[in-house]
């Protein structure tokens, strides 16, 4: 449900009933890629394909920060 809301708009409801703002294209794209089929390396490569102007280090740093935020807002489930 979260990825569908992200695809359709700029906000999504989390498991903690919080609203996650998705106005950053990279954050939104990462959320769409978090479907459980990719490991970290594959996430980096997929993000580089979507944002070729970004460096690998920038993408990795963005993934780390976004995952921490997704966890804090209750956007991830095991």
Backbone as a printed PyTorch tensor [residue, N CA C, xyz], in Angstrom:
tensor([[[  0.8170,  -1.1950,   0.0000],
         [  0.0000,   0.0000,   0.0000],
         [  0.8610,   1.2600,   0.0000]],

        [[  1.9290,   1.2420,   0.7720],
         [  2.8040,   2.4040,   0.8550],
         [  3.4010,   2.7490,  -0.5050]],

        [[  3.8870,   1.7500,  -1.2250],
         [  4.4790,   2.0160,  -2.5400],
         [  3.4160,   2.5050,  -3.5260]],

        [[  2.2080,   2.0120,  -3.4320],
         [  1.1280,   2.4860,  -4.3080],
         [  0.8260,   3.9550,  -4.0280]],

        [[  0.7580,   4.3230,  -2.7460],
         [  0.5190,   5.7200,  -2.3950],
         [  1.6690,   6.5970,  -2.8800]],

        [[  2.8880,   6.1030,  -2.7770],
         [  4.0590,   6.8460,  -3.2460],
         [  4.0110,   7.0280,  -4.7580]],

        [[  3.5570,   6.0150,  -5.4500],
         [  3.4580,   6.1010,  -6.9070],
         [  2.4110,   7.1270,  -7.3350]],

        [[  1.3310,   7.2080,  -6.5680],
         [  0.2020,   8.0440,  -6.9620],
         [  0.2260,   9.4700,  -6.4180]],

        [[  1.0800,   9.7420,  -5.4220],
         [  1.0660,  11.0750,  -4.8340],
         [  2.3700,  11.4180,  -4.1640]],

        [[  2.3800,  12.5340,  -3.4670],
         [  3.5900,  13.0160,  -2.8080],
         [  3.5950,  12.7510,  -1.3150]],

        [[  2.6180,  11.9950,  -0.8220],
         [  2.5900,  11.5840,   0.5780],
         [  2.1410,  10.1330,   0.6550]],

        [[  2.4950,   9.4970,   1.7700],
         [  2.0680,   8.1230,   2.0030],
         [  1.8510,   7.9280,   3.4960]],

        [[  0.8820,   7.1190,   3.8560],
         [  0.6150,   6.8010,   5.2580],
         [  1.4960,   5.6410,   5.6820]],

        [[  2.0510,   5.7320,   6.8900],
         [  2.9520,   4.6930,   7.3780],
         [  2.2320,   3.7800,   8.3710]],

        [[  2.9290,   2.7380,   8.8020],
         [  2.3780,   1.8000,   9.7740],
         [  2.1150,   2.4580,  11.1280]],

        [[  2.7880,   3.5750,  11.3920],
         [  2.5830,   4.3100,  12.6400],
         [  1.5240,   5.4040,  12.4850]],

        [[  0.8000,   5.3750,  11.3660],
         [ -0.2550,   6.3540,  11.0630],
         [  0.2980,   7.7690,  10.9460]],

        [[  1.5310,   7.8680,  10.4700],
         [  2.1590,   9.1530,  10.1910],
         [  2.1230,   9.3800,   8.6870]],

        [[  2.2480,  10.6110,   8.2780],
         [  2.2880,  10.9340,   6.8580],
         [  3.7390,  11.1740,   6.4580]],

        [[  4.1920,  10.4130,   5.5020],
         [  5.5520,  10.5200,   4.9900],
         [  5.5210,  11.3880,   3.7420]],

        [[  6.2540,  12.5130,   3.7790],
         [  6.3310,  13.3900,   2.6050],
         [  7.3170,  12.7970,   1.6070]],

        [[  6.9180,  12.7600,   0.3540],
         [  7.7340,  12.1530,  -0.6960],
         [  7.9760,  13.1390,  -1.8310]],

        [[  8.3740,  14.3630,  -1.4820],
         [  8.6000,  15.3770,  -2.5040],
         [ 10.0130,  15.3320,  -3.0820]],

        [[ 10.8830,  14.4800,  -2.5420],
         [ 12.2320,  14.2790,  -3.0750],
         [ 12.1920,  13.0850,  -4.0330]],

        [[ 12.5540,  13.3040,  -5.2830],
         [ 12.4600,  12.2610,  -6.3100],
         [ 13.2860,  11.0280,  -5.9630]],

        [[ 14.4400,  11.2130,  -5.3670],
         [ 15.2950,  10.0630,  -5.0260],
         [ 14.6880,   9.2420,  -3.8910]],

        [[ 14.1510,   9.9070,  -2.8970],
         [ 13.5210,   9.2010,  -1.7820],
         [ 12.3170,   8.4100,  -2.2880]],

        [[ 11.5380,   9.0530,  -3.1160],
         [ 10.3520,   8.3980,  -3.6770],
         [ 10.7410,   7.1900,  -4.5350]],

        [[ 11.7680,   7.3490,  -5.3660],
         [ 12.2280,   6.2440,  -6.2110],
         [ 12.7460,   5.0950,  -5.3630]],

        [[ 13.4970,   5.4020,  -4.3050],
         [ 14.0090,   4.3480,  -3.4290],
         [ 12.8600,   3.5830,  -2.7970]],

        [[ 11.8710,   4.2890,  -2.3080],
         [ 10.7220,   3.6280,  -1.7000],
         [ 10.0530,   2.6870,  -2.6980]],

        [[  9.9510,   3.1070,  -3.9360],
         [  9.3370,   2.2610,  -4.9630],
         [ 10.1770,   1.0000,  -5.2240]],

        [[ 11.4870,   1.1040,  -5.0360],
         [ 12.3760,  -0.0420,  -5.2660],
         [ 12.4220,  -1.0110,  -4.0910]],

        [[ 11.9520,  -0.5970,  -2.9310],
         [ 12.0110,  -1.4420,  -1.7340],
         [ 10.8470,  -2.4320,  -1.7140]],

        [[ 10.9290,  -3.4100,  -2.6040],
         [  9.8700,  -4.4170,  -2.6750],
         [ 10.3520,  -5.7940,  -2.2110]],

        [[ 11.5690,  -5.8450,  -1.6740],
         [ 12.1040,  -7.0910,  -1.1460],
         [ 12.8250,  -7.9560,  -2.1550]],

        [[ 12.9560,  -7.4940,  -3.3910],
         [ 13.5990,  -8.3040,  -4.4300],
         [ 15.0420,  -7.9090,  -4.6830]],

        [[ 15.5130,  -6.8310,  -4.0490],
         [ 16.8680,  -6.3260,  -4.3100],
         [ 17.6780,  -6.2800,  -3.0280]],

        [[ 18.9620,  -6.6270,  -3.1430],
         [ 19.8580,  -6.4210,  -2.0130],
         [ 20.4040,  -4.9960,  -2.1020]],

        [[ 21.2560,  -4.6390,  -1.1680],
         [ 21.7700,  -3.2650,  -1.1230],
         [ 22.5020,  -2.8750,  -2.4040]],

        [[ 23.3570,  -3.7520,  -2.8860],
         [ 24.1150,  -3.4800,  -4.1090],
         [ 23.1790,  -3.2680,  -5.2980]],

        [[ 22.1500,  -4.0710,  -5.3880],
         [ 21.1780,  -3.9370,  -6.4820],
         [ 20.3730,  -2.6500,  -6.3450]],

        [[ 20.0880,  -2.2420,  -5.1110],
         [ 19.4020,  -0.9600,  -4.9110],
         [ 20.2640,   0.1900,  -5.4020]],

        [[ 21.5570,   0.1420,  -5.0680],
         [ 22.4750,   1.1950,  -5.5180],
         [ 22.5030,   1.2490,  -7.0350]],

        [[ 22.6310,   0.0990,  -7.6820],
         [ 22.6940,   0.0610,  -9.1430],
         [ 21.3930,   0.5580,  -9.7780]],

        [[ 20.2680,   0.1830,  -9.1980],
         [ 18.9750,   0.6400,  -9.7230],
         [ 18.8360,   2.1520,  -9.5750]],

        [[ 19.2820,   2.6830,  -8.4430],
         [ 19.2050,   4.1300,  -8.2380],
         [ 20.1550,   4.8640,  -9.1780]],

        [[ 21.3390,   4.3020,  -9.4190],
         [ 22.2710,   4.9230, -10.3670],
         [ 21.6890,   4.9380, -11.7750]],

        [[ 20.9490,   3.8980, -12.1250],
         [ 20.3120,   3.8540, -13.4380],
         [ 19.2440,   4.9450, -13.5650]],

        [[ 18.5340,   5.2080, -12.4580],
         [ 17.4910,   6.2310, -12.4700],
         [ 18.0510,   7.6440, -12.3620]],

        [[ 19.2050,   7.7760, -11.6850],
         [ 19.8040,   9.0850, -11.4390],
         [ 21.2840,   9.0490, -11.8330]],

        [[ 21.5680,   8.9550, -13.1320],
         [ 22.9580,   8.8010, -13.5890],
         [ 23.8450,  10.0030, -13.2760]],

        [[ 23.2560,  11.1410, -12.9530],
         [ 24.0460,  12.3190, -12.6280],
         [ 24.6200,  12.2360, -11.2070]],

        [[ 24.1520,  11.2860, -10.4210],
         [ 24.5990,  11.1130,  -9.0450],
         [ 25.7750,  10.1500,  -8.9750]],

        [[ 26.6360,  10.3710,  -7.9920],
         [ 27.7560,   9.4530,  -7.7850],
         [ 27.2800,   8.2590,  -6.9550]],

        [[ 28.0470,   7.1890,  -7.0130],
         [ 27.7100,   6.0020,  -6.2290],
         [ 27.7370,   6.3280,  -4.7350]],

        [[ 28.7170,   7.1070,  -4.3050],
         [ 28.8110,   7.4920,  -2.8880],
         [ 27.5880,   8.2970,  -2.4550]],

        [[ 27.1350,   9.2030,  -3.3110],
         [ 25.9570,  10.0160,  -3.0000],
         [ 24.7160,   9.1270,  -2.8740]],

        [[ 24.5820,   8.1740,  -3.7870],
         [ 23.4440,   7.2540,  -3.7430],
         [ 23.4920,   6.4160,  -2.4690]],

        [[ 24.6570,   5.8730,  -2.1360],
         [ 24.7870,   5.0490,  -0.9270],
         [ 24.4470,   5.8470,   0.3240]],

        [[ 24.9380,   7.0700,   0.3950],
         [ 24.6400,   7.9320,   1.5330],
         [ 23.1430,   8.2250,   1.6070]],

        [[ 22.5360,   8.4740,   0.4630],
         [ 21.0970,   8.7310,   0.4220],
         [ 20.2830,   7.5290,   0.8510]],

        [[ 20.7170,   6.3430,   0.4490],
         [ 20.0130,   5.1230,   0.8450],
         [ 20.0820,   4.9630,   2.3610]],

        [[ 21.2620,   5.1570,   2.9420],
         [ 21.4170,   5.0260,   4.3940],
         [ 20.4820,   5.9700,   5.1380]],

        [[ 20.5040,   7.2340,   4.7540],
         [ 19.6530,   8.2160,   5.4210],
         [ 18.1730,   7.9340,   5.2330]],

        [[ 17.8140,   7.5590,   4.0290],
         [ 16.4000,   7.2790,   3.7530],
         [ 15.9120,   6.0620,   4.5200]],

        [[ 16.7280,   5.0160,   4.5950],
         [ 16.3220,   3.8230,   5.3410],
         [ 16.1310,   4.1400,   6.8190]],

        [[ 17.0110,   4.9680,   7.3850],
         [ 16.8380,   5.3800,   8.7870],
         [ 15.5220,   6.1400,   8.9560]],

        [[ 15.2330,   7.0510,   8.0250],
         [ 13.9860,   7.8190,   8.1030],
         [ 12.7690,   6.9300,   7.8940]],

        [[ 12.8360,   6.0290,   6.9380],
         [ 11.7110,   5.1140,   6.7090],
         [ 11.4260,   4.3050,   7.9660]],

        [[ 12.4960,   3.8240,   8.6190],
         [ 12.3240,   3.0550,   9.8640],
         [ 11.6870,   3.9230,  10.9460]],

        [[ 12.2050,   5.1270,  11.1390],
         [ 11.7040,   6.0210,  12.1820],
         [ 10.2280,   6.3840,  11.9810]],

        [[  9.8140,   6.5090,  10.7330],
         [  8.4270,   6.8700,  10.4270],
         [  7.5100,   5.6650,  10.3060]],

        [[  8.0510,   4.4560,  10.4820],
         [  7.2200,   3.2600,  10.4040],
         [  6.8430,   2.8990,   8.9840]],

        [[  7.7460,   3.1930,   8.0260],
         [  7.4570,   2.9060,   6.6250],
         [  7.9780,   1.5370,   6.2010]],

        [[  8.7160,   0.8670,   7.0810],
         [  9.2760,  -0.4390,   6.7480],
         [  8.6580,  -1.5060,   7.6330]],

        [[  8.4620,  -2.6740,   7.0920],
         [  8.0320,  -3.7980,   7.9040],
         [  8.8560,  -5.0140,   7.5170]],

        [[  9.0460,  -5.8950,   8.4510],
         [  9.8770,  -7.0780,   8.2230],
         [  9.2070,  -8.0510,   7.2770]]])
